mmCIF file of C-alpha atoms in Angstrom:
data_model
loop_
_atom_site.group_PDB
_atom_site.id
_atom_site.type_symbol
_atom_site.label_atom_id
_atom_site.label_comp_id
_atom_site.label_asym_id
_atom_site.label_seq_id
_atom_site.Cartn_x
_atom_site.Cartn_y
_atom_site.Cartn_z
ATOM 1 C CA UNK Q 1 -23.060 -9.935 -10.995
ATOM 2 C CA UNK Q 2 -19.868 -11.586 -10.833
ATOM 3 C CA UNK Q 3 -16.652 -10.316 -10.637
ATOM 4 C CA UNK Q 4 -13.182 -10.640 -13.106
ATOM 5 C CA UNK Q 5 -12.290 -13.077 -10.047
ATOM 6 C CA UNK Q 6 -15.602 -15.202 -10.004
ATOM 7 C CA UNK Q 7 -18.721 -15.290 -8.672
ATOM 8 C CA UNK Q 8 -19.730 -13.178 -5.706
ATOM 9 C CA UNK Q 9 -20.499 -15.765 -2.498
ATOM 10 C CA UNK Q 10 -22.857 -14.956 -0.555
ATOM 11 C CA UNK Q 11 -24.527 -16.013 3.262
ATOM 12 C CA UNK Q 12 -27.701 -15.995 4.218
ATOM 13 C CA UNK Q 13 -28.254 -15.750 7.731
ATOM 14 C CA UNK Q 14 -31.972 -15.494 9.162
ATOM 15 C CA UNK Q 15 -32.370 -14.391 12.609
ATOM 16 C CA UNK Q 16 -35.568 -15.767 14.316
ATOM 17 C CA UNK Q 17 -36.497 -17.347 16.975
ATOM 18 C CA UNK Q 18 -39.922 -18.106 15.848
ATOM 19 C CA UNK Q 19 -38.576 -19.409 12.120
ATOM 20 C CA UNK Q 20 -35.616 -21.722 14.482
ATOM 21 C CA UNK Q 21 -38.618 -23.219 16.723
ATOM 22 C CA UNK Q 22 -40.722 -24.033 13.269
ATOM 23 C CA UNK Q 23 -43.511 -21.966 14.461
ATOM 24 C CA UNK Q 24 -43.039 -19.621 11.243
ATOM 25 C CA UNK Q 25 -41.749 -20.126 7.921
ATOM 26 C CA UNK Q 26 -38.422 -18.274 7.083
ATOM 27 C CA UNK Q 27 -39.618 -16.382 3.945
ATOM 28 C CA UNK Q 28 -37.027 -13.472 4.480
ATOM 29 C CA UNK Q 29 -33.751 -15.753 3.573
ATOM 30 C CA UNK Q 30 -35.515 -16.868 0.417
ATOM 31 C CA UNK Q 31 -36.364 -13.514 -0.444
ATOM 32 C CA UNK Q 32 -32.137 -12.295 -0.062
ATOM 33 C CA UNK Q 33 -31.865 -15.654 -2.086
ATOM 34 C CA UNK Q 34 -34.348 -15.028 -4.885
ATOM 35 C CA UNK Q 35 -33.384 -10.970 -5.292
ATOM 36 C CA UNK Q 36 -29.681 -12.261 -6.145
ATOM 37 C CA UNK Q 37 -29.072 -12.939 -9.798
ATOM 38 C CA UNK Q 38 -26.522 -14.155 -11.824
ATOM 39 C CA UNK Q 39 -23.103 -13.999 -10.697
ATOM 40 C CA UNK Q 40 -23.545 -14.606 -7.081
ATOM 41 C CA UNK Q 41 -23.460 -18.292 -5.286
ATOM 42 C CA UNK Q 42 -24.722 -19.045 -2.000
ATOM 43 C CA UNK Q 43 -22.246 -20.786 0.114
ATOM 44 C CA UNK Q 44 -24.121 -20.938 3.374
ATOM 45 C CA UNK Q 45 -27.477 -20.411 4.585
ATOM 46 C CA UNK Q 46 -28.953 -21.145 7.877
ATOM 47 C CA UNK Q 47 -31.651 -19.782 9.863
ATOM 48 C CA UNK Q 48 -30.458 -19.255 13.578
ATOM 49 C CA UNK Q 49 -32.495 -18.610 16.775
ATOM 50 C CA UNK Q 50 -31.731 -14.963 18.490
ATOM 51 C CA UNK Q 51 -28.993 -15.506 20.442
ATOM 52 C CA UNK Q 52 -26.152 -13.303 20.467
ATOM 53 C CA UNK Q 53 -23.368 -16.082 21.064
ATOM 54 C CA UNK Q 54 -24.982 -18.397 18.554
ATOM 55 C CA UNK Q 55 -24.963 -15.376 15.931
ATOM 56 C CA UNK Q 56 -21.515 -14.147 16.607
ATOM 57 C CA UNK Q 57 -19.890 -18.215 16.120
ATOM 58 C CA UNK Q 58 -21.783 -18.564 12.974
ATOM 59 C CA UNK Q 59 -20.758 -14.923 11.064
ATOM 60 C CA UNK Q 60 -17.035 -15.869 12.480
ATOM 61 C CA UNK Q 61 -17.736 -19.699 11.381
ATOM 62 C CA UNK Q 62 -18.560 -18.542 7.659
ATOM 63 C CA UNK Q 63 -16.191 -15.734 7.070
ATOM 64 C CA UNK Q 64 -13.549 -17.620 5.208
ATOM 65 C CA UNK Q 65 -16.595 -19.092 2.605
ATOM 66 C CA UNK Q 66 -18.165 -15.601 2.048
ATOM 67 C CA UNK Q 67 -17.372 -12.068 0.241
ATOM 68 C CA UNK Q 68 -20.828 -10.811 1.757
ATOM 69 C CA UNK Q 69 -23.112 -12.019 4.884
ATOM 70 C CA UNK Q 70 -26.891 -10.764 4.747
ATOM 71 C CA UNK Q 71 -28.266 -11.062 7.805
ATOM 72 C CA UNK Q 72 -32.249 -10.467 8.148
ATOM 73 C CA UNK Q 73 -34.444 -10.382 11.041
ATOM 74 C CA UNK Q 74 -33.486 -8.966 14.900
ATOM 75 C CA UNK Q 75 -32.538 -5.564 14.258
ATOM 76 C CA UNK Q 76 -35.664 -3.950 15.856
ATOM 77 C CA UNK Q 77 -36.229 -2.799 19.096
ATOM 78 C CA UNK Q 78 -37.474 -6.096 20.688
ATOM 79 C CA UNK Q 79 -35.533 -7.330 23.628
ATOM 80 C CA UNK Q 80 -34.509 -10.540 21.686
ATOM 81 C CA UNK Q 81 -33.706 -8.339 18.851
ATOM 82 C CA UNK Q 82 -29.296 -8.748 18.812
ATOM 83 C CA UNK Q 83 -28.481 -9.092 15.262
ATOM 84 C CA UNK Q 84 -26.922 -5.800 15.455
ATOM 85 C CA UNK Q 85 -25.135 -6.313 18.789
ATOM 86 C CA UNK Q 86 -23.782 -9.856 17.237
ATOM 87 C CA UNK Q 87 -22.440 -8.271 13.960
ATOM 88 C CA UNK Q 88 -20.775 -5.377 15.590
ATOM 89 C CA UNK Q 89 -18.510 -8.158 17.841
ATOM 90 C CA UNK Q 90 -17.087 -9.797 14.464
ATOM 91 C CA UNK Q 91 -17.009 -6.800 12.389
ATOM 92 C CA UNK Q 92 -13.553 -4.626 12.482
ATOM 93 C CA UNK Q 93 -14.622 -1.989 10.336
ATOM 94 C CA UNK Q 94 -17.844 -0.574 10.108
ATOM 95 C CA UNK Q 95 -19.599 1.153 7.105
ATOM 96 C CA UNK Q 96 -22.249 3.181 8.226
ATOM 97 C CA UNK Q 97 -22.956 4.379 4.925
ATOM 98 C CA UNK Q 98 -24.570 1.041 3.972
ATOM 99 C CA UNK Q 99 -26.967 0.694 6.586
ATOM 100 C CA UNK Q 100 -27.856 4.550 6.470
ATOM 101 C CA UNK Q 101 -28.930 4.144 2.960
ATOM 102 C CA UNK Q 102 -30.769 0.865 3.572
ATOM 103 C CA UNK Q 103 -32.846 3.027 6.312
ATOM 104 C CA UNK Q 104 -33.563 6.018 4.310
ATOM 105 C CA UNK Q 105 -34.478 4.022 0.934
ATOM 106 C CA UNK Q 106 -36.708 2.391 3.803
ATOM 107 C CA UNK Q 107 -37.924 5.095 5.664
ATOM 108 C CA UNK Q 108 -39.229 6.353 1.852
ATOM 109 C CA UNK Q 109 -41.684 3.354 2.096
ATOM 110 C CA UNK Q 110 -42.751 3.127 5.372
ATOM 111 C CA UNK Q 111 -41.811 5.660 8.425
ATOM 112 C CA UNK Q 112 -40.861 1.899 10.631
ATOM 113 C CA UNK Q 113 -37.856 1.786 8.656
ATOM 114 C CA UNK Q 114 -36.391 4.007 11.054
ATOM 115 C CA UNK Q 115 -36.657 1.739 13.618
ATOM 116 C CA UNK Q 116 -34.109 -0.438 11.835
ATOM 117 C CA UNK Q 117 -31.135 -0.870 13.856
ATOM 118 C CA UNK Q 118 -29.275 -2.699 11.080
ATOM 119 C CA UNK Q 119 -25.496 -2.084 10.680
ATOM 120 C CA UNK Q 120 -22.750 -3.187 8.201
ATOM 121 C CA UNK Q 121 -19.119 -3.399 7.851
ATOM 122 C CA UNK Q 122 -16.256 -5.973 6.980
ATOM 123 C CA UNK Q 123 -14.763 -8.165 8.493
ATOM 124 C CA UNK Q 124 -11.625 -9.971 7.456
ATOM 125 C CA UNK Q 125 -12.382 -9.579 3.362
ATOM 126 C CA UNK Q 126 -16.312 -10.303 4.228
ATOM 127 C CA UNK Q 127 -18.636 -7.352 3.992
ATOM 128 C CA UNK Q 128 -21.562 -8.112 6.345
ATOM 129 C CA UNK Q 129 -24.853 -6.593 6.182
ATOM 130 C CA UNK Q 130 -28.062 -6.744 8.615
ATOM 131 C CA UNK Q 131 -31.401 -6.402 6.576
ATOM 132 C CA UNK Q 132 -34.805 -6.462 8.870
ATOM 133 C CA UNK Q 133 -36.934 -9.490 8.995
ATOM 134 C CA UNK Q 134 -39.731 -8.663 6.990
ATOM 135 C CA UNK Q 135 -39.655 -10.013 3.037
ATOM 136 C CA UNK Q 136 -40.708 -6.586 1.565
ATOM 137 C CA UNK Q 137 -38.106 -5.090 3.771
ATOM 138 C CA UNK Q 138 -35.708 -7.425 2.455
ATOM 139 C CA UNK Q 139 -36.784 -7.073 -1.447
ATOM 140 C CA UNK Q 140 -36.566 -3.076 -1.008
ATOM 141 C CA UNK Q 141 -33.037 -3.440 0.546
ATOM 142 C CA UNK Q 142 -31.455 -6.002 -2.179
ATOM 143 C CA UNK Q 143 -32.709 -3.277 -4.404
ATOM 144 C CA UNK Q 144 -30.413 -1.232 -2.645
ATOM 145 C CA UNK Q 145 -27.708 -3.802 -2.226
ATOM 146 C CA UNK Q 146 -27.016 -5.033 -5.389
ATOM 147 C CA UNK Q 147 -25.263 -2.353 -7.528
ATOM 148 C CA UNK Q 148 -23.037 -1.804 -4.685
ATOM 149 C CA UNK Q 149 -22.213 -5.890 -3.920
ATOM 150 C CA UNK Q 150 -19.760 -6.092 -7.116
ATOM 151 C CA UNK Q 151 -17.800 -2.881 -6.325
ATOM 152 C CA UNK Q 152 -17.382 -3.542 -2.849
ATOM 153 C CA UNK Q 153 -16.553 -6.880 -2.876
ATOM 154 C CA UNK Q 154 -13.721 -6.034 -5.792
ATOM 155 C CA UNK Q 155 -12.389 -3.572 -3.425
ATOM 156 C CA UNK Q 156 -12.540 -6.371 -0.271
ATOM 157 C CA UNK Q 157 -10.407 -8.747 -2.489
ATOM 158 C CA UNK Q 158 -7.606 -6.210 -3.332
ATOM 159 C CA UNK Q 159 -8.931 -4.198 -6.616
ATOM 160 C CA UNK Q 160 -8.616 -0.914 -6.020
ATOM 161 C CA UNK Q 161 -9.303 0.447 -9.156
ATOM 162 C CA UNK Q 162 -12.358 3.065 -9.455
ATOM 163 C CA UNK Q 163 -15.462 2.813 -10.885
ATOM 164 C CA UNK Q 164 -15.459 4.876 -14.006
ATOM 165 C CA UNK Q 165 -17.219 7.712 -13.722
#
């Protein structure tokens, strides 16, 4: 859904270091890309081994070209698992609200959702949101996402008009 100021762009950032060595397909950033309808354009995409640094250079890298980063994959409890830890060092403000609802819509589905140590916040005038690594995961939580992605991303550039309601 698109905003009075244009389509909503959007990054797509997969976080695996199986998916970056080509041992296994990336079917989690198709799955962000595929649950996004009309309205939204995706201006980068990329899928990135887990490495902190690495992750950290390329959320900073694609701020200016993005109202909203989804991140998927590396927010368990793995040792290799930094998604989280990356996002946190370019985010200024969190908004702990998102990923709270992303884990309880989850946990509704499956009790691993609480494992999920996804977090979101903005950046600059980018809202940036981890989603886990697994495609249903990802499907559930656009589900979540997407009536939200308009408002907030209204808000981010300067709106600050209230939903009606």
């Amino acid at each position: 859904m698109a905003t009075e100021a244009g389509p909503i762009r959007v990054g797509i950032l997969t976080s695996s270091d199986a998916g970056y060595a080509g041992q296994r397909e990336d079917t989690s950033g198709p799955a962000i890309r595929e649950a996004l309808g009309e309205g939204y354009v995706v201006s980068r995409a990329a899928l990135a081994p887990d490495d902190e640094e690495m992750l950290v250079a390329t959320l900073g890298d694609w701020l200016p070209d993005c109202d909203v980063i989804l991140t998927t994959g590396g927010t368990g409890l793995a040792s290799r698992d930094v998604t989280p830890e990356a996002t946190l060092r370019v985010l200024e403000r969190e908004a702990p609200g998102i990923a709270e609802v992303l884990r309880a819509e989850g946990r509704a589905k499956t009790p691993f959702a609480a494992l999920s140590r996804g977090v979101a916040g903005i950046a600059g005038r980018t809202l940036i949101v981890n989603l886990p690594g697994s495609p249903k995961a990802v499907r559930e939580g656009m589900q979540v996402l997407l009536p939200l992605l308009p408002h907030a991303v209204r808000l981010l550039r300067g709106d600050t008009a209230h939903e009606p309601g």
